Short mmCIF file of C-alpha atoms and ligand atoms in Angstrom, two decimals:
data_model
loop_
_atom_site.label_atom_id
_atom_site.label_comp_id
_atom_site.label_asym_id
_atom_site.label_seq_id
_atom_site.Cartn_x
_atom_site.Cartn_y
_atom_site.Cartn_z
CA MET D 620 8.80 -5.20 23.98
CA SER D 621 7.84 -4.36 19.63
CA LYS D 622 10.55 -3.82 17.64
CA VAL D 623 9.59 -1.50 14.82
CA LEU D 624 12.98 -1.43 12.05
CA VAL D 625 12.27 1.70 10.50
CA LEU D 626 13.50 1.39 6.43
CA PRO D 627 13.96 5.42 5.30
CA GLY D 628 14.58 4.71 1.52
CA ASP D 629 14.59 6.60 -1.45
CA GLY D 630 13.32 10.70 -3.00
CA ILE D 631 10.62 11.40 -0.21
CA GLY D 632 11.32 8.69 1.77
CA PRO D 633 13.10 9.74 4.53
CA GLU D 634 11.49 12.84 4.06
CA ILE D 635 7.72 11.49 4.75
CA VAL D 636 9.19 8.75 7.17
CA ASN D 637 11.24 11.12 9.38
CA GLU D 638 7.15 12.52 9.85
CA ALA D 639 5.76 9.40 10.90
CA VAL D 640 8.66 9.05 13.44
CA LYS D 641 7.97 11.69 15.05
CA VAL D 642 3.85 10.68 15.62
CA LEU D 643 5.92 7.36 16.54
CA ASN D 644 7.46 9.15 19.34
CA VAL D 645 4.99 11.22 20.53
CA ALA D 646 2.72 8.00 20.48
CA LYS D 647 4.72 5.84 22.82
CA GLU D 648 5.15 8.94 25.05
CA LYS D 649 1.70 9.46 25.42
CA PHE D 650 0.58 5.61 25.55
CA GLY D 651 3.56 4.84 27.26
CA LEU D 652 4.59 1.64 24.32
CA GLU D 653 7.26 0.08 24.52
CA VAL D 654 8.76 -0.12 20.95
CA GLU D 655 12.75 -0.12 20.50
CA LEU D 656 13.08 1.37 16.83
CA ASP D 657 15.90 0.65 14.95
CA GLU D 658 17.22 1.94 10.79
CA ALA D 659 18.33 -0.21 7.87
CA LEU D 660 19.28 1.26 4.13
CA VAL D 661 17.29 0.04 1.85
CA GLY D 662 15.94 0.39 -2.05
CA GLY D 663 18.76 2.58 -4.01
CA ALA D 664 20.26 4.21 -0.43
CA ALA D 665 21.83 0.56 -0.16
CA VAL D 666 23.54 -0.26 -3.32
CA ASP D 667 25.28 3.12 -2.80
CA ALA D 668 26.41 1.76 0.25
CA GLU D 669 26.54 -1.64 -0.13
CA GLY D 670 25.90 -2.73 -3.94
CA ASP D 671 22.55 -4.43 -3.00
CA PRO D 672 19.06 -2.89 -2.98
CA LEU D 673 18.79 -5.58 -0.57
CA PRO D 674 21.62 -5.94 2.60
CA GLU D 675 21.66 -9.24 4.39
CA SER D 676 21.93 -7.20 7.36
CA THR D 677 18.97 -4.95 6.54
CA LEU D 678 16.65 -8.43 5.49
CA ALA D 679 18.26 -9.71 8.76
CA LYS D 680 16.57 -6.59 10.78
CA ALA D 681 13.27 -6.41 9.00
CA ARG D 682 13.79 -10.73 9.83
CA ALA D 683 13.86 -10.03 13.20
CA ALA D 684 10.96 -6.60 13.81
CA ASP D 685 7.58 -7.05 14.70
CA ALA D 686 7.18 -4.55 12.29
CA ILE D 687 8.44 -2.40 9.42
CA LEU D 688 7.63 1.27 8.58
CA PHE D 689 8.51 1.42 5.18
CA GLY D 690 9.41 5.20 3.11
CA SER D 691 9.60 4.39 -0.34
CA ILE D 692 12.47 3.32 -2.82
CA GLY D 693 13.47 3.90 -6.55
CA GLY D 694 14.44 6.57 -8.92
CA PRO D 695 15.90 8.17 -11.96
CA LYS D 696 19.76 7.04 -11.20
CA TRP D 697 19.16 3.48 -10.73
CA ASP D 698 16.82 2.92 -13.08
CA ALA D 699 19.28 1.16 -16.03
CA ILE D 700 22.03 -0.59 -13.55
CA GLU D 701 22.07 -4.37 -13.57
CA ARG D 702 18.33 -5.32 -12.99
CA ASP D 703 18.52 -7.15 -10.15
CA LYS D 704 20.24 -5.46 -8.48
CA ARG D 705 17.94 -2.36 -8.91
CA PRO D 706 15.83 -0.52 -6.11
CA GLU D 707 12.41 -2.03 -7.19
CA ARG D 708 13.24 -5.26 -6.72
CA GLY D 709 14.95 -4.67 -3.27
CA LEU D 710 11.24 -4.51 -2.31
CA LEU D 711 10.02 -7.39 -4.63
CA ARG D 712 12.67 -9.58 -2.30
CA LEU D 713 12.06 -8.04 0.73
CA ARG D 714 7.57 -8.47 0.89
CA SER D 715 8.59 -12.77 -1.03
CA SER D 716 11.07 -13.13 1.84
CA LEU D 717 9.07 -12.00 4.56
CA GLY D 718 5.81 -14.11 3.36
CA LEU D 719 4.10 -10.64 3.21
CA PHE D 720 1.19 -11.84 1.08
CA ALA D 721 -1.58 -9.70 1.90
CA ASN D 722 -1.39 -6.00 1.30
CA LEU D 723 -4.40 -3.33 2.28
CA ARG D 724 -4.86 -0.47 0.51
CA PRO D 725 -7.80 1.76 2.31
CA ALA D 726 -9.49 4.60 0.41
CA ILE D 727 -11.20 6.96 2.42
CA LEU D 728 -12.61 10.30 1.42
CA PHE D 729 -11.14 12.72 4.38
CA PRO D 730 -15.06 14.60 4.31
CA GLN D 731 -12.44 17.72 4.55
CA LEU D 732 -10.84 17.05 1.37
CA ALA D 733 -13.97 16.72 -0.76
CA GLU D 734 -12.69 19.93 -2.90
CA ALA D 735 -8.58 18.11 -2.99
CA SER D 736 -9.89 14.90 -5.23
CA SER D 737 -10.43 15.59 -9.02
CA LEU D 738 -13.72 14.11 -8.59
CA LYS D 739 -17.00 15.83 -8.22
CA PRO D 740 -17.62 15.78 -4.29
CA GLU D 741 -21.02 14.00 -4.37
CA VAL D 742 -19.35 10.60 -6.59
CA VAL D 743 -16.80 10.72 -3.64
CA SER D 744 -18.08 11.67 -0.28
CA GLY D 745 -18.55 9.20 1.55
CA LEU D 746 -15.75 6.62 0.42
CA ASP D 747 -15.17 4.03 1.77
CA ILE D 748 -13.15 1.31 0.36
CA LEU D 749 -10.41 -1.79 1.07
CA ILE D 750 -8.50 -3.24 -1.73
CA VAL D 751 -7.10 -6.20 -0.99
CA ARG D 752 -4.09 -7.11 -3.06
CA GLU D 753 -2.05 -10.15 -3.70
CA LEU D 754 1.04 -9.27 -2.84
CA THR D 755 3.66 -11.68 -3.29
CA GLY D 756 2.78 -14.05 -6.65
CA GLY D 757 1.54 -13.21 -9.91
CA ILE D 758 3.48 -11.94 -12.82
CA TYR D 759 5.39 -9.33 -10.75
CA PHE D 760 7.07 -12.67 -9.88
CA GLY D 761 6.53 -15.34 -11.88
CA GLN D 762 9.29 -17.02 -13.77
CA PRO D 763 10.17 -17.55 -16.38
CA ARG D 764 11.22 -13.29 -17.40
CA GLY D 765 13.41 -11.52 -19.01
CA ILE D 766 14.53 -9.58 -22.16
CA LYS D 767 16.14 -12.12 -24.83
CA GLU D 768 17.02 -11.89 -28.65
CA GLU D 769 14.57 -14.32 -30.98
CA ASN D 770 15.54 -13.91 -34.93
CA GLY D 771 16.88 -11.25 -34.85
CA GLU D 772 14.95 -8.73 -32.17
CA ARG D 773 14.73 -8.33 -28.50
CA VAL D 774 12.13 -9.50 -27.15
CA GLY D 775 10.23 -9.16 -23.22
CA PHE D 776 8.57 -11.63 -21.45
CA ASN D 777 6.92 -12.05 -18.32
CA THR D 778 5.10 -15.53 -16.42
CA TYR D 779 1.38 -14.96 -14.77
CA VAL D 780 1.18 -17.39 -12.65
CA TYR D 781 -0.70 -17.68 -9.48
CA SER D 782 -1.33 -21.05 -7.78
CA GLU D 783 -4.75 -22.34 -6.32
CA SER D 784 -3.28 -21.73 -2.15
CA GLU D 785 -1.82 -18.67 -3.35
CA MET D 786 -5.50 -17.43 -4.50
CA ARG D 787 -7.53 -18.79 -1.58
CA ARG D 788 -5.84 -17.27 0.94
CA ILE D 789 -5.78 -13.96 -0.51
CA ALA D 790 -9.27 -14.97 -1.12
CA LYS D 791 -10.05 -15.72 2.87
CA VAL D 792 -8.22 -12.31 3.97
CA ALA D 793 -10.57 -10.25 1.94
CA PHE D 794 -13.52 -12.48 3.38
CA GLU D 795 -12.41 -12.08 7.01
CA LEU D 796 -11.85 -8.50 6.21
CA ALA D 797 -15.61 -7.68 5.13
CA MET D 798 -17.40 -9.97 7.33
CA LYS D 799 -15.78 -6.52 9.41
CA ARG D 800 -17.42 -3.77 7.32
CA ASP D 801 -20.10 -3.87 4.90
CA LYS D 802 -20.11 -8.01 3.75
CA ARG D 803 -19.56 -6.84 0.39
CA VAL D 804 -16.74 -8.04 -1.32
CA LEU D 805 -15.64 -7.72 -5.56
CA SER D 806 -13.40 -9.80 -7.05
CA VAL D 807 -11.72 -8.90 -9.97
CA ASP D 808 -9.64 -10.54 -12.73
CA LYS D 809 -9.51 -10.86 -16.40
CA ALA D 810 -11.43 -14.01 -17.15
CA ASN D 811 -11.79 -13.78 -21.06
CA VAL D 812 -8.88 -13.42 -21.97
CA LEU D 813 -6.55 -14.82 -18.28
CA GLU D 814 -6.49 -18.51 -17.87
CA VAL D 815 -5.19 -17.56 -14.36
CA THR D 816 -7.61 -14.97 -13.98
CA GLU D 817 -10.32 -17.71 -14.89
CA LEU D 818 -9.45 -20.29 -12.39
CA TRP D 819 -8.71 -16.98 -9.73
CA LYS D 820 -12.40 -16.74 -10.38
CA GLU D 821 -13.55 -20.15 -10.03
CA VAL D 822 -11.37 -20.21 -6.57
CA VAL D 823 -12.64 -16.90 -5.15
CA THR D 824 -15.94 -18.46 -5.57
CA GLU D 825 -15.63 -22.08 -3.94
CA GLU D 826 -14.08 -19.70 -1.40
CA ALA D 827 -17.08 -18.14 -0.33
CA LYS D 828 -18.63 -20.64 -0.33
CA ASN D 829 -17.28 -20.46 3.47
CA TYR D 830 -18.63 -16.98 4.14
CA PRO D 831 -22.85 -17.13 3.50
CA GLU D 832 -22.80 -13.51 4.48
CA ILE D 833 -20.57 -11.72 2.15
CA GLU D 834 -22.55 -10.61 -0.91
CA LEU D 835 -19.63 -11.83 -3.72
CA SER D 836 -19.57 -9.95 -7.13
CA HIS D 837 -17.32 -10.07 -10.25
CA MET D 838 -15.99 -7.60 -12.58
CA TYR D 839 -13.22 -7.53 -15.62
CA VAL D 840 -10.43 -4.80 -14.58
CA ASP D 841 -11.02 -2.63 -17.90
CA ASN D 842 -14.50 -2.32 -16.28
CA ALA D 843 -13.59 -1.90 -12.55
CA ALA D 844 -10.79 1.07 -13.81
CA MET D 845 -13.56 2.54 -15.35
CA GLN D 846 -16.65 2.06 -12.61
CA LEU D 847 -13.86 3.29 -9.86
CA VAL D 848 -14.29 6.79 -11.32
CA ARG D 849 -17.74 6.53 -12.59
CA ALA D 850 -19.02 5.85 -9.17
CA PRO D 851 -16.87 4.13 -6.55
CA LYS D 852 -18.92 4.37 -3.53
CA GLN D 853 -20.75 1.71 -5.06
CA PHE D 854 -17.54 -0.88 -3.62
CA ASP D 855 -16.82 -2.28 -0.61
CA VAL D 856 -13.79 -4.70 -0.47
CA ILE D 857 -12.33 -5.35 -3.97
CA VAL D 858 -9.34 -8.22 -3.56
CA THR D 859 -7.17 -8.67 -7.21
CA GLY D 860 -3.71 -10.00 -7.78
CA ASN D 861 -0.45 -7.69 -7.18
CA LEU D 862 -0.95 -5.87 -10.56
CA PHE D 863 -4.26 -5.25 -11.04
CA GLY D 864 -4.51 -4.55 -7.34
CA ASP D 865 -1.38 -2.04 -7.88
CA ILE D 866 -2.77 -0.11 -10.80
CA LEU D 867 -6.76 0.02 -9.36
CA SER D 868 -4.69 1.95 -6.10
CA ASP D 869 -2.73 4.60 -7.96
CA GLU D 870 -6.70 5.17 -9.69
CA ALA D 871 -8.73 4.75 -5.99
CA ALA D 872 -5.61 7.17 -4.63
CA MET D 873 -6.92 9.79 -6.40
CA LEU D 874 -10.59 9.84 -5.34
CA THR D 875 -9.57 10.26 -2.27
CA GLY D 876 -7.72 13.56 -3.13
CA SER D 877 -3.95 12.63 -3.89
CA ILE D 878 -2.06 9.50 -3.83
CA GLY D 879 -0.29 11.47 -0.49
CA MET D 880 -3.47 10.16 1.14
CA LEU D 881 -3.39 6.16 0.52
CA PRO D 882 -1.13 4.17 3.14
CA SER D 883 -1.40 0.37 2.87
CA ALA D 884 -0.87 -2.81 5.56
CA SER D 885 1.24 -5.53 3.98
CA LEU D 886 0.85 -8.94 6.37
CA ASP D 887 2.06 -12.28 6.48
CA GLU D 888 0.08 -15.43 8.18
CA ASN D 889 0.68 -13.86 11.81
CA ARG D 890 -0.02 -10.30 10.91
CA LYS D 891 4.02 -9.49 10.99
CA GLY D 892 3.39 -6.54 8.51
CA LEU D 893 5.33 -3.24 6.51
CA TYR D 894 3.68 -0.62 6.69
CA GLU D 895 4.05 1.56 3.52
CA PRO D 896 2.11 3.93 1.47
CA CYS D 897 1.13 3.75 -1.86
CA HIS D 898 3.18 6.08 -4.12
CA GLY D 899 6.83 6.01 -5.08
CA SER D 900 9.94 8.36 -3.72
CA ALA D 901 8.46 11.44 -6.77
CA PRO D 902 11.95 12.26 -7.66
CA ASP D 903 10.38 15.44 -8.85
CA ILE D 904 9.22 16.97 -5.78
CA ALA D 905 11.75 15.10 -3.49
CA GLY D 906 14.09 17.27 -1.75
CA GLN D 907 11.78 19.98 -1.37
CA GLY D 908 10.27 19.61 1.75
CA ILE D 909 6.49 19.93 0.09
CA ALA D 910 5.40 16.01 -0.68
CA ASN D 911 2.80 14.98 2.09
CA PRO D 912 3.61 12.99 5.04
CA LEU D 913 -0.37 11.55 5.73
CA ALA D 914 0.09 8.17 4.24
CA THR D 915 2.78 7.37 6.01
CA ILE D 916 1.76 8.48 9.29
CA MET D 917 -1.33 6.15 8.62
CA SER D 918 0.10 3.47 7.46
CA LEU D 919 1.88 4.26 11.47
CA ALA D 920 -1.47 4.11 12.37
CA MET D 921 -2.30 0.75 10.55
CA LEU D 922 1.06 -0.65 12.26
CA MET D 923 -0.39 -0.09 15.80
CA ARG D 924 -3.37 -1.81 14.16
CA TYR D 925 -2.28 -4.71 12.62
CA SER D 926 1.10 -5.47 14.00
CA LEU D 927 0.60 -4.14 17.80
CA GLU D 928 -2.65 -4.28 18.53
CA ARG D 929 -3.75 -1.24 19.52
CA GLY D 930 -6.23 -0.06 17.85
CA ASP D 931 -6.84 2.79 20.25
CA VAL D 932 -3.33 4.10 19.41
CA ALA D 933 -4.20 3.93 15.75
CA ASP D 934 -7.57 5.47 16.01
CA ALA D 935 -5.90 8.82 18.17
CA ILE D 936 -3.50 9.11 15.03
CA GLU D 937 -6.21 8.98 12.85
CA ALA D 938 -7.78 11.74 14.84
CA ALA D 939 -4.92 13.91 15.15
CA VAL D 940 -4.67 13.81 11.30
CA GLU D 941 -8.46 14.68 10.78
CA SER D 942 -7.95 17.12 13.77
CA VAL D 943 -5.35 19.14 11.41
CA LEU D 944 -7.25 18.37 8.33
CA ASP D 945 -9.87 20.68 10.52
CA LYS D 946 -7.82 22.87 10.93
CA GLY D 947 -7.19 23.45 6.91
CA LEU D 948 -3.63 22.34 7.21
CA ARG D 949 -2.55 21.44 3.24
CA THR D 950 -0.23 20.12 1.63
CA ALA D 951 0.53 21.05 -1.67
CA ASP D 952 -1.11 18.03 -3.13
CA ILE D 953 -4.59 18.54 -0.76
CA HIS D 954 -4.47 22.50 -1.30
CA THR D 955 -7.05 24.16 -2.49
CA GLU D 956 -8.71 27.63 -1.90
CA GLY D 957 -8.87 28.63 1.83
CA THR D 958 -6.80 26.40 3.21
CA ARG D 959 -3.29 26.92 3.89
CA LYS D 960 -0.32 25.35 2.62
CA VAL D 961 2.25 24.14 4.56
CA GLY D 962 5.39 21.78 3.29
CA THR D 963 6.10 18.61 4.93
CA GLU D 964 7.85 19.23 8.02
CA GLU D 965 4.84 21.26 9.18
CA MET D 966 1.99 19.31 8.38
CA GLY D 967 4.64 16.07 10.25
CA SER D 968 4.59 18.21 13.76
CA ALA D 969 1.29 19.62 12.97
CA VAL D 970 -0.11 16.10 13.99
CA ALA D 971 1.90 14.98 16.91
CA GLU D 972 1.23 18.02 18.70
CA ALA D 973 -2.41 17.12 17.78
CA LEU D 974 -1.45 13.47 19.18
CA ALA D 975 0.07 15.15 22.22
CA ASN D 976 -2.46 17.40 22.86
CA ALA D 977 -5.54 14.46 22.32
N1 NAI T 2436 6.54 0.77 -2.68
C1 NAI T 2436 7.61 1.84 -3.95
O1 NAI T 2436 8.70 2.20 -2.87
C2 NAI T 2436 7.08 2.33 -4.72
C3 NAI T 2436 8.45 2.95 -5.37
N2 NAI T 2436 7.85 3.33 -6.30
C4 NAI T 2436 9.52 3.62 -7.34
O2 NAI T 2436 8.80 5.66 -7.56
C5 NAI T 2436 10.13 6.31 -9.08
C6 NAI T 2436 9.62 6.69 -8.45
O3 NAI T 2436 7.91 6.63 -9.06
P1 NAI T 2436 6.66 7.27 -10.41
O4 NAI T 2436 5.91 6.84 -10.85
O5 NAI T 2436 6.79 8.83 -10.46
O6 NAI T 2436 5.70 7.55 -8.69
P2 NAI T 2436 5.46 8.75 -7.38
O7 NAI T 2436 4.02 8.36 -6.07
O8 NAI T 2436 6.58 8.70 -6.90
O9 NAI T 2436 5.16 9.28 -8.02
C7 NAI T 2436 4.12 10.02 -8.84
C8 NAI T 2436 3.18 11.09 -8.89
O10 NAI T 2436 2.73 11.78 -7.47
C9 NAI T 2436 3.02 12.22 -6.89
N3 NAI T 2436 3.05 12.10 -5.29
C10 NAI T 2436 4.10 10.96 -4.87
N4 NAI T 2436 4.13 11.12 -3.89
C11 NAI T 2436 3.93 12.65 -2.93
C12 NAI T 2436 3.51 12.85 -1.78
N5 NAI T 2436 3.68 11.80 -0.80
N6 NAI T 2436 2.95 13.88 -1.79
C13 NAI T 2436 2.97 15.08 -2.99
N7 NAI T 2436 2.66 13.41 -3.99
C14 NAI T 2436 3.15 12.84 -4.18
C15 NAI T 2436 4.94 13.25 -7.08
O11 NAI T 2436 5.28 13.71 -7.06
C16 NAI T 2436 4.64 12.02 -8.94
O12 NAI T 2436 4.03 13.39 -9.23
C17 NAI T 2436 9.94 5.12 -9.65
O13 NAI T 2436 11.85 4.65 -9.43
C18 NAI T 2436 9.11 3.90 -9.02
O14 NAI T 2436 9.57 2.68 -9.26
C19 NAI T 2436 6.51 3.76 -6.98
C20 NAI T 2436 5.89 3.14 -6.73
C21 NAI T 2436 5.44 2.72 -4.91
C1 COI T 2437 7.86 -2.01 -6.57
C2 COI T 2437 6.44 -1.15 -6.66
C3 COI T 2437 7.55 -0.17 -6.96
C4 COI T 2437 5.86 -2.13 -7.03
C5 COI T 2437 4.40 -0.51 -6.94
O1 COI T 2437 4.65 0.29 -7.14
C6 COI T 2437 3.50 -0.48 -5.46
O2 COI T 2437 3.80 -1.72 -4.34
O3 COI T 2437 2.75 -0.08 -5.28
MG1 MG T 2438 2.19 0.97 -7.25
#
């Protein structure tokens, strides 16, 4: 029996997770999966109920689970509270406590959505990039950090730090994944300015020696951001640190039509994982029933593939998503002329039904 913990979170989190759970229940039935579901509070919802964005009870359930399906956290309501109690800190603590250092963010353009991308169809058609983002180190975790008073004014500071072992293990993940793809890895850094990424470049280059078939290249992050919108199909696997990966993956999302289309897997050394869409809690549309649930549903597919080792179920879920797009159903964020605009629930139900009838 596999244990899956569901953490809906805040904003659109509960709305989109509901749809993924719908699909999960159909998958259980259809494939005879032995999956036990549990649910817990995280983020602002947990702050409101228990005064902590990652209560001990939630962390204990997360540790006991084989995989976690996560919605999104945060929102203006909690932006000004004590820093350690903010929803985002809860998610960072969860990633760090579970050792989820490898964040895989695949940006794939479904041919049906070529018109939905803000880039020209010929620039994005056939796009298939995998961003491998280091997730438990770098400037999101470095100490010291804070805001202090100095010489009569406030000074904000963070620390960008990576150990060699942290760099090496994420490079290894990227190379292993690239071996199953087009065997090309781009490492993104700012080695012309930041020592930490100068070392990053060195370590990634050293590690590449263990993968003679891999074609490794390097790019500064500013150029990479530009190249992603100029000619994104030049890339296969992109490996980078926590901050650059966060930014570049949101940028890559738009190549696929919408941030609502980008799933992710955050894995530990043993492939236990947390699965979440790359987007946030979208407070501007929360409660309206219009959020796109497909990134979360495709995150569920990644959960099947990586943590439950059911690539067949993952393939079936992804095929169900494609068939719904084939039928012309679109949430508002990917809606274009000639397609039918649907809400979150209708989209989720359509995928669940397509899976059931596959
Ligand atoms: N992993 C997580 O839970 C993350 C949480 N956040 C938090 O989310 C809150 C809002 O952050 P923002 O910067 O506004 O980023 P966001 O990703 O929540 O929203 C950015 C824009 O994309 C749209 N959008 C996002 N997901 C969508 C979906 N599924 N369907 C349709 N449209 C969608 C939103 O409506 C908004 O216009 C903040 O509190 C932030 O800290 C942000 C990123 C990741
Ligand atoms: C802690 C999160 C809000 C960071 C983020 O934006 C992400 O992981 O995509
Ligand atoms: Mg982000």
